[in-house]
Coordinates of C-alpha atoms and ligand atoms in Angstrom, one line a residue:
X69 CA 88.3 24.7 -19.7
X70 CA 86.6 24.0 -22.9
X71 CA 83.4 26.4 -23.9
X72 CA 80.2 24.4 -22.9
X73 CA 78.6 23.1 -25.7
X74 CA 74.8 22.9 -25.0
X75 CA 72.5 25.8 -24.6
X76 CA 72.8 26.8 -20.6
X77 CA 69.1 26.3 -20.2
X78 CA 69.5 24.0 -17.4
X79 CA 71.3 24.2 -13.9
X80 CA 72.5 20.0 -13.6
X81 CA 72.8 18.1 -11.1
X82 CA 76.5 16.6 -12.1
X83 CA 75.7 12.6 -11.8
X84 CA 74.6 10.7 -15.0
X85 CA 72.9 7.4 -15.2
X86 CA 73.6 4.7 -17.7
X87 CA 71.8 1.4 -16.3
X88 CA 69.1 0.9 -13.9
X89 CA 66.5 -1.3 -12.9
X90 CA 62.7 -0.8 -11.7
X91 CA 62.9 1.9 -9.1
X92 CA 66.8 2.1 -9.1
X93 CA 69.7 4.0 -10.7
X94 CA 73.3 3.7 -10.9
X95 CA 75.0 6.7 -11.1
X96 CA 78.4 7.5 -12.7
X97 CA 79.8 8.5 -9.3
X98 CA 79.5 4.8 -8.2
X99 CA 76.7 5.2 -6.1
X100 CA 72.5 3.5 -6.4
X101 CA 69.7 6.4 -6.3
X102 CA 66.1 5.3 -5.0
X103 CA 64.7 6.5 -8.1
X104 CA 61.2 8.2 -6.6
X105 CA 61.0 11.3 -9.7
X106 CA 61.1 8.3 -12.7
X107 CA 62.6 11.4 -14.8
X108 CA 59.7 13.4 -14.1
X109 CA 56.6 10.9 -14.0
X110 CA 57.8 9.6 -17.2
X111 CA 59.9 6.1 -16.7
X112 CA 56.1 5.0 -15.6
X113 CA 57.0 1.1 -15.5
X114 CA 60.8 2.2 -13.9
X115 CA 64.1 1.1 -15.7
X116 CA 64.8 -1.4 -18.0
X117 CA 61.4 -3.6 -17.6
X118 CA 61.6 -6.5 -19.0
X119 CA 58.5 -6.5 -21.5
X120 CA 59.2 -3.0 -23.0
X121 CA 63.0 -4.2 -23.4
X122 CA 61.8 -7.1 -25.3
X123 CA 59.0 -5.5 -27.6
X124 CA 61.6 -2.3 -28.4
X125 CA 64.3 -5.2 -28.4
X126 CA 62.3 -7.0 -31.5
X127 CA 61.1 -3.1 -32.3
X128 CA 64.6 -2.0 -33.2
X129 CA 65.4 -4.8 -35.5
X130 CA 62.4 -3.7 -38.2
X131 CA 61.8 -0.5 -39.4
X132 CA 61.8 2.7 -37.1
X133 CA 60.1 5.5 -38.8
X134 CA 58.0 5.9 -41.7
X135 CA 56.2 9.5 -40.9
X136 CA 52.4 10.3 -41.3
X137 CA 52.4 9.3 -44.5
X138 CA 51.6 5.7 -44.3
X139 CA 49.6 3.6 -42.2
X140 CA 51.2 2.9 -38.8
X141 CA 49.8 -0.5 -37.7
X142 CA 51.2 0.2 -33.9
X143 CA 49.8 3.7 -34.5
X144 CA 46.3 2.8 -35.4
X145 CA 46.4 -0.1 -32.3
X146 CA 47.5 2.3 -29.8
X147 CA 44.8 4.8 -31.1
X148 CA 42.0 1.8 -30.7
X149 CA 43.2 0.9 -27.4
X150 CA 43.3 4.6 -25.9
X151 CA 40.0 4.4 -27.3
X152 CA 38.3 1.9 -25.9
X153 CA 39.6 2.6 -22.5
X154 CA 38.7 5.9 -22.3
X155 CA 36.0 8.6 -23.0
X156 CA 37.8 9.6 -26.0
X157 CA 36.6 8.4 -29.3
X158 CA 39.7 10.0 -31.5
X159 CA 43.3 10.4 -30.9
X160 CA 46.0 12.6 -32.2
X161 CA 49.9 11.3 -31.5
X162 CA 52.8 13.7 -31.2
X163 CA 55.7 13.3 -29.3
X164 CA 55.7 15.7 -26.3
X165 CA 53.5 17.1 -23.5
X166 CA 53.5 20.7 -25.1
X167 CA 52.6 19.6 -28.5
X168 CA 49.5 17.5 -26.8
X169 CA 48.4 20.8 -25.5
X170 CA 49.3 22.9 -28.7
X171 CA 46.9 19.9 -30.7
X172 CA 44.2 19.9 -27.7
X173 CA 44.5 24.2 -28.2
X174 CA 43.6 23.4 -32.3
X175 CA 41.3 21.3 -31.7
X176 CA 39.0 23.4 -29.7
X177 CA 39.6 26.5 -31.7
X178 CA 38.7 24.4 -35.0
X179 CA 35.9 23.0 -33.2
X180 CA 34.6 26.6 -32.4
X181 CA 35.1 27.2 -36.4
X182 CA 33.6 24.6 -38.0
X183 CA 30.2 24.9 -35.8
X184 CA 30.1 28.3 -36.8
X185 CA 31.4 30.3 -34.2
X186 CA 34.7 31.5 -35.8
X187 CA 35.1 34.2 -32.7
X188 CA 35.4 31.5 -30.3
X189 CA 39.5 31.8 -29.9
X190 CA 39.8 31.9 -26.3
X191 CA 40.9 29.7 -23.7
X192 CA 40.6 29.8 -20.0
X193 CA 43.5 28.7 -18.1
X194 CA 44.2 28.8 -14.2
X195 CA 46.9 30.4 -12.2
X196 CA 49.8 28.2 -11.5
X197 CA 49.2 26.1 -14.3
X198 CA 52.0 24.1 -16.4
X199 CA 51.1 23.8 -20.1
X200 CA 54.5 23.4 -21.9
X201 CA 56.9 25.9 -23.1
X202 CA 56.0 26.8 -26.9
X203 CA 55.2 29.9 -27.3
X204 CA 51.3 28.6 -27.4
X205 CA 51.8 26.6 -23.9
X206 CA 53.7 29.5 -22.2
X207 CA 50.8 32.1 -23.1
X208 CA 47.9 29.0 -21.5
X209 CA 49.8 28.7 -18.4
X210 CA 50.5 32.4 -18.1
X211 CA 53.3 32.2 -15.6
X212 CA 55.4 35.6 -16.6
X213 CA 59.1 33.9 -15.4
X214 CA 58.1 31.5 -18.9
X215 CA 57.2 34.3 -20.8
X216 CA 59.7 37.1 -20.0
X217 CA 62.0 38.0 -22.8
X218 CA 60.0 36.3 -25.7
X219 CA 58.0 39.2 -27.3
X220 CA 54.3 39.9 -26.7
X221 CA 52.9 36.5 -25.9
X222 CA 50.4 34.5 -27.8
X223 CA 46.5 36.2 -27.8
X224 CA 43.7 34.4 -26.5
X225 CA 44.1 32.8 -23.1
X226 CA 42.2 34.1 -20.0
X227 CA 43.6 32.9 -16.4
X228 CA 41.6 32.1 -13.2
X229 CA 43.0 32.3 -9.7
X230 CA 43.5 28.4 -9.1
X231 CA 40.4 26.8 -7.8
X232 CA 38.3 29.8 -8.4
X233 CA 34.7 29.0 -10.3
X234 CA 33.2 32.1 -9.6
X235 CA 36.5 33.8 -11.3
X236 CA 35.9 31.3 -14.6
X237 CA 32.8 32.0 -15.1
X238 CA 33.3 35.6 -15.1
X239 CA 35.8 35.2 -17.5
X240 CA 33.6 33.4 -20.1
X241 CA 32.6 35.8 -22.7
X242 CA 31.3 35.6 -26.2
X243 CA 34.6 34.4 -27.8
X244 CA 35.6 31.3 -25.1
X245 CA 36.3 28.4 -26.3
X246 CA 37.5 25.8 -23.9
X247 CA 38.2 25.6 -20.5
X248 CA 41.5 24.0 -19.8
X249 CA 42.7 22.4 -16.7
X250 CA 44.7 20.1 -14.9
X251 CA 42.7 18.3 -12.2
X252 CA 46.2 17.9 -10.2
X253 CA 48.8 20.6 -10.9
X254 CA 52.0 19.3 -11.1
X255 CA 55.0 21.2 -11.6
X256 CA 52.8 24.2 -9.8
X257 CA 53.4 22.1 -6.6
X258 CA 50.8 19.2 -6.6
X259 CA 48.0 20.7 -6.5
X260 CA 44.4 19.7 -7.0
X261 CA 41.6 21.0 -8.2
X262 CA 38.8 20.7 -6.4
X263 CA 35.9 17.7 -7.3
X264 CA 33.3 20.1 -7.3
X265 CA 35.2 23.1 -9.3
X266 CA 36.0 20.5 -11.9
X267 CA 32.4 19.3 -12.0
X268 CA 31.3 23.1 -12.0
X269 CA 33.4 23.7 -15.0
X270 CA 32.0 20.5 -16.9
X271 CA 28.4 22.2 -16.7
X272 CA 29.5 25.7 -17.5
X273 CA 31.3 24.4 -21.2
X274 CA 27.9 22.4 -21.4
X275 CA 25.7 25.5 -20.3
X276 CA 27.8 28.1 -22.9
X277 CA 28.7 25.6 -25.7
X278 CA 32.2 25.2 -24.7
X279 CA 34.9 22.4 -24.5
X280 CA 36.8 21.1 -21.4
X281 CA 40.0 20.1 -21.6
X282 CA 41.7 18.5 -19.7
X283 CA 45.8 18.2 -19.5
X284 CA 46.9 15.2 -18.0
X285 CA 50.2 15.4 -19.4
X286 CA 51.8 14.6 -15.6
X287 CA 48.2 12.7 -14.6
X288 CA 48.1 10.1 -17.0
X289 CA 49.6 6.8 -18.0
X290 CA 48.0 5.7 -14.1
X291 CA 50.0 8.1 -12.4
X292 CA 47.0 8.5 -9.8
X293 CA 45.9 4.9 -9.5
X294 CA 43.3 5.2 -12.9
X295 CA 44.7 5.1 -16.1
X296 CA 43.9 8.8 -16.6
X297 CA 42.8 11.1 -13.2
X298 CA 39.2 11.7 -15.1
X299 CA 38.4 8.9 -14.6
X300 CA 38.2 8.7 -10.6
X301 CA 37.0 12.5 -10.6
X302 CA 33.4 11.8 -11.9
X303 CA 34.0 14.4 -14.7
X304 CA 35.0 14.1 -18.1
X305 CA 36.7 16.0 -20.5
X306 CA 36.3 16.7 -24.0
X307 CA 39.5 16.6 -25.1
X308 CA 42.6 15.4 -22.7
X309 CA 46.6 15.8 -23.4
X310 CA 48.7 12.5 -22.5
X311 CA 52.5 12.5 -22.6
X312 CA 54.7 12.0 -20.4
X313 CA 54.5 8.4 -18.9
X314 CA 52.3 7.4 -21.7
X315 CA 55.6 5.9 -23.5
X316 CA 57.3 5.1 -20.5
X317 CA 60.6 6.9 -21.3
X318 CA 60.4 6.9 -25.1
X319 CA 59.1 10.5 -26.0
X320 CA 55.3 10.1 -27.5
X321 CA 52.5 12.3 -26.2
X322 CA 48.5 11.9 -27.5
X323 CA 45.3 14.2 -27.4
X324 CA 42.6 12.5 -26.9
X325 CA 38.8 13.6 -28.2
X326 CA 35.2 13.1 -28.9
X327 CA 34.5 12.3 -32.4
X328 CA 32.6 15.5 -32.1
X329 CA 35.2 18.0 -30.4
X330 CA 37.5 16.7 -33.4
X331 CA 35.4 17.0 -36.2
X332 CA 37.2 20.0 -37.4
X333 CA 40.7 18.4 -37.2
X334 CA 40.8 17.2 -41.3
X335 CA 43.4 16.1 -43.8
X336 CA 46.0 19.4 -43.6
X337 CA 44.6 21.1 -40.4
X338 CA 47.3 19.3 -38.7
X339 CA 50.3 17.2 -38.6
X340 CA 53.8 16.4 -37.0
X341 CA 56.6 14.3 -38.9
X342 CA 57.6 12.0 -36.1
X343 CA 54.6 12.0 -34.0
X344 CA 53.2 8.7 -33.3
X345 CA 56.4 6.3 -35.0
X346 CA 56.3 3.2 -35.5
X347 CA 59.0 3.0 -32.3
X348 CA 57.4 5.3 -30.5
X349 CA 54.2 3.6 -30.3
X350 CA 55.9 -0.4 -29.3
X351 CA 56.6 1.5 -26.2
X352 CA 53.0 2.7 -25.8
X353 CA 52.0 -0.3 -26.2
X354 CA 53.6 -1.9 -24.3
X355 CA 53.6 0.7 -21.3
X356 CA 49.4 0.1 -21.9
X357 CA 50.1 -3.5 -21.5
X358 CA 51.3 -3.4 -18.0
X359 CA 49.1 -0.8 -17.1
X360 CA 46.2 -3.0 -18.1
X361 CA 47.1 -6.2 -16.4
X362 CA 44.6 -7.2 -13.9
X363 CA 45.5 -5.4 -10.1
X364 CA 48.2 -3.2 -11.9
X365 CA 46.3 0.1 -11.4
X366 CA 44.8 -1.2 -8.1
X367 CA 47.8 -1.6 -6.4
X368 CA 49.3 2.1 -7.8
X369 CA 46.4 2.9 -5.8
X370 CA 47.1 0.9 -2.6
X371 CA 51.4 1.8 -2.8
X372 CA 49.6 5.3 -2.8
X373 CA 47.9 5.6 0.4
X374 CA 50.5 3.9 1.9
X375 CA 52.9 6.2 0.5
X376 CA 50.5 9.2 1.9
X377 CA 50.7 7.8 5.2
X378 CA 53.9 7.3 5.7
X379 CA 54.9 10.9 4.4
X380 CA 51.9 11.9 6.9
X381 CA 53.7 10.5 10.0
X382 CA 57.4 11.7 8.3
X383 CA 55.6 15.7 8.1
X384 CA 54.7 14.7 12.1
X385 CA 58.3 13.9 13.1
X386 CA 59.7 16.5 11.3
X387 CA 57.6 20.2 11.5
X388 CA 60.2 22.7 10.8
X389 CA 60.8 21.0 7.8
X390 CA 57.5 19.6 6.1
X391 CA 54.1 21.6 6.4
X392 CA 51.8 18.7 4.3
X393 CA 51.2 16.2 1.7
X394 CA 48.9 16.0 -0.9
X395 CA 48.6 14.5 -3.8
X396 CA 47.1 11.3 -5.5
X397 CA 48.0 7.7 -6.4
X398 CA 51.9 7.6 -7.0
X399 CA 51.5 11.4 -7.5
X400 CA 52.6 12.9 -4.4
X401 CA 53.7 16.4 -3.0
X402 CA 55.1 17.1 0.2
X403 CA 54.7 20.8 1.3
X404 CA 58.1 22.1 2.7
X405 CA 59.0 24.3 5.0
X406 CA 62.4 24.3 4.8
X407 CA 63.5 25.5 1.1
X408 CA 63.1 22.5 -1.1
X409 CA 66.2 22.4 -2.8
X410 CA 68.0 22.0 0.5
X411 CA 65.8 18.8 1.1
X412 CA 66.0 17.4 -2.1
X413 CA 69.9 17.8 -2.5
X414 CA 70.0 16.4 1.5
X415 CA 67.5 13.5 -0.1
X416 CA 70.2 12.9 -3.0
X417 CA 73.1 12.9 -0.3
X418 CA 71.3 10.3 0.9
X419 CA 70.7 8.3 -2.6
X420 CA 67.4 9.2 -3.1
X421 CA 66.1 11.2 -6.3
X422 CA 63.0 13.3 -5.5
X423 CA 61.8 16.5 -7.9
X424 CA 61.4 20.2 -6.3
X425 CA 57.6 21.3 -7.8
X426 CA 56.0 24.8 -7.0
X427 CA 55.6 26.2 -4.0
X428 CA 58.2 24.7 -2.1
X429 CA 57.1 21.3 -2.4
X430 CA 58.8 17.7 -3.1
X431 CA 57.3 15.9 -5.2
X432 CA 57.1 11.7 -5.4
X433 CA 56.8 10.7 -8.9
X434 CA 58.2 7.1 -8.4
X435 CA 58.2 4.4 -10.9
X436 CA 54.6 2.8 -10.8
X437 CA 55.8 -0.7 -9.7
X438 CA 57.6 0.9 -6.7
X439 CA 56.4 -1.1 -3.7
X440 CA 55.6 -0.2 0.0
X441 CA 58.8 -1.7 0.6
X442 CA 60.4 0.7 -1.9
X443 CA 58.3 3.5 -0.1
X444 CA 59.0 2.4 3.3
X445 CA 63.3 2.9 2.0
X446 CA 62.2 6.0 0.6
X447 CA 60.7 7.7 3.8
X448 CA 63.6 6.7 5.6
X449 CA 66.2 8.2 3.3
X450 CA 63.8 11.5 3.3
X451 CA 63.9 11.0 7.3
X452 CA 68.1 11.1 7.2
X453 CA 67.5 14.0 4.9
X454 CA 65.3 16.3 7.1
X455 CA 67.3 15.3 10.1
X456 CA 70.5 16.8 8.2
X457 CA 68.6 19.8 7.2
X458 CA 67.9 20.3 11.1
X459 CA 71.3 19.8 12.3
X460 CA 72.7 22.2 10.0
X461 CA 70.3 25.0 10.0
X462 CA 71.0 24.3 13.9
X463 CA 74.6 24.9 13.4
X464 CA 74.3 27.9 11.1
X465 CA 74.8 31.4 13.0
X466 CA 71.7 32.9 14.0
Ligands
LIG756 C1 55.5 18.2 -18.3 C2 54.1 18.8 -18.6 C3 53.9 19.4 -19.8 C4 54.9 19.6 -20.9 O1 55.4 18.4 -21.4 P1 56.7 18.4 -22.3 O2 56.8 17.0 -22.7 O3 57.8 18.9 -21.5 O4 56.4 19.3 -23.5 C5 52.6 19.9 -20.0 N1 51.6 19.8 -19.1 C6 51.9 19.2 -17.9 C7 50.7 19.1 -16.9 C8 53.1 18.7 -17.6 O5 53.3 18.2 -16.4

């Protein structure tokens, strides 16, 4: 046996994938996977659809990177687009989820600074949260198995109980900043926040002086049937983080902002090398393309509450194994009773890929041109999967 080479910061699952198409895989053990995690909400349009081949195809052939220090044509595109879909008036490109949050964490703070209010550092965060894991994102979600082991964690985050508003605004003191939430919690189990908490928070920032943001790292890219979840909550964020799907498998994250809650974000204040690429942002693009098409984000919407349903009457036939779902759009959770990871390895026995989340639940992150049909293969796979899960916890000596 030869040493491993790569850091042991994961525990894989031993298949590998090196072709797929929409919702499926093929794995190197010979077998197809019902793709319904899309690599963790991120493969948005599935595998290998044919306009992002074609515009990374032609892509690939010019020039790939050119760094921050010249124009970006696809950059500056992207950046209008985003724009002029959503509340957001500025946008800042980087390549990951964290680093949306780490620029969404600057931008507040600077914005704080510039209008004279250097003391406003701190954040509020909520219990459960996901932010990232740089040493910024691990302090704002606050979750100690992230921090342990990586010396006293960064100042100036203040966390809620989850879905708590009279908890947030006890916390908001003379050096809050921002408020920072995401409306569904993902890896914390799918979990939403409340309409009217979110709503409640949107006055208190207005109320103190303070920003809201909003991470929609998981969210976004019409992962809940809008192009971002704001925009079906009634309440809307100051600043918002975008990753994730947004570049449907090619890394590329955004924070989005008001020309006002970025005013303080100058030449110097802040900068990445490959953020925002010229590659990078063809795949945006394109992504935004499909997402835009007329009855694209319509019928995430409808594949959604058909999904719901279906897991509904699956948590009915099965209730020693599935407590609930919940969830939004093509962003789904199903509540387990049984431990997760017994479900979601029976689910892969039975070629299907679905994600373990927090607090024992599965979650369905599937492609968002996964059909009911799709759905209706997927349910049944997860319906084989609880019924083995029965039969051998059945089996096992009491
Ligand atoms: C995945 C995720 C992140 C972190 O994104 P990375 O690309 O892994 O850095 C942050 N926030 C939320 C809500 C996420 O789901």
């Amino acid at each position: 046996m030869t040493e491993p080479a790569l850091f042991a910061t994961y525990n894989r699952i031993p298949v590998s994938f090196d072709s797929g198409e929409g919702v499926w895989l093929h794995g190197s053990d010979g077998r197809r996977y019902l793709d319904m995690g899309a690599g963790i909400a991120v493969s948005a349009l599935g595998h290998q659809h044919p306009h992002l081949v074609a515009e990374m195809q032609k892509a690939v052939a010019g020039v790939w990177h050119t760094s921050n220090l010249f124009e970006i044509p696809e950059q500056a595109r992207l950046g209008e687009r985003l724009v002029a879909e959503t509340f957001a008036e500025r946008v800042f490109f980087c390549n990951s989820g964290a680093e949306a949050n780490e620029a969404a964490i600057k931008t507040a703070r600077r914005y704080q600074f510039i209008n004279g209010h250097p003391e406003r550092t701190r954040i509020i965060t909520m219990a459960g949260a996901f932010h990232g894991r740089t040493l910024g994102t691990i302090a704002a979600g606050g979750s100690p198995k992230y921090l342990e082991g990586f010396g006293e964690p960064l100042a100036g985050f203040d966390q809620a109980p989850y879905d708590d508003i009279e908890a947030v605004k006890a916390l908001i003191g003379p050096e809050t900043a921002a408020i920072m939430v995401e409306p569904i919690q993902g890896e914390g189990g799918i979990r939403p926040v409340s309409r009217e908490v979110l709503a409640e928070m949107r006055a208190l920032c207005d109320e103190h002086g303070l920003l809201l943001v909003f991470d929609e790292v998981q969210t976004g890219a019409g992962r809940t049937g809008t192009l971002f979840a704001y925009q079906s909550l009634g309440v809307t964020p100051d600043i918002l983080a975008a990753a994730k799907g947004i570049g449907g498998g090619f890394p590329l994250g955004a924070c989005l902002a008001t020309a006002d809650a970025a005013a303080g974000m100058v030449p110097g204040t802040h900068g990445t090398t490959y953020g925002g690429n010229r590659l990078a942002c063809v795949a945006g693009n394109a992504v935004l393309d499909v997402l835009l098409e007329d009855g694209f984000l319509e019928k995430v919407r409808q594949t959604g509450l058909y999904a719901k349903q279906a897991l509904a009457g699956l948590v009915d036939s099965h209730p020693d194994i599935f407590e609930t779902v919940r969830g939004e759009g093509l962003m789904i959770g199903v509540k387990c009773r049984a431990p997760v990871a017994d479900i979601t390895n029976a689910a892969r026995a039975e070629g299907l890929l679905v994600i373990p989340a927090g607090e024992n639940t599965a979650r369905l992150l599937p492609p968002l041109v996964a059909t009911e049909a799709d759905i209706r293969e997927a349910v049944a796979m997860l319906d084989r999967a609880a019924t083995a899960v029965e039969a051998k916890s059945a089996a096992a000596p009491q």
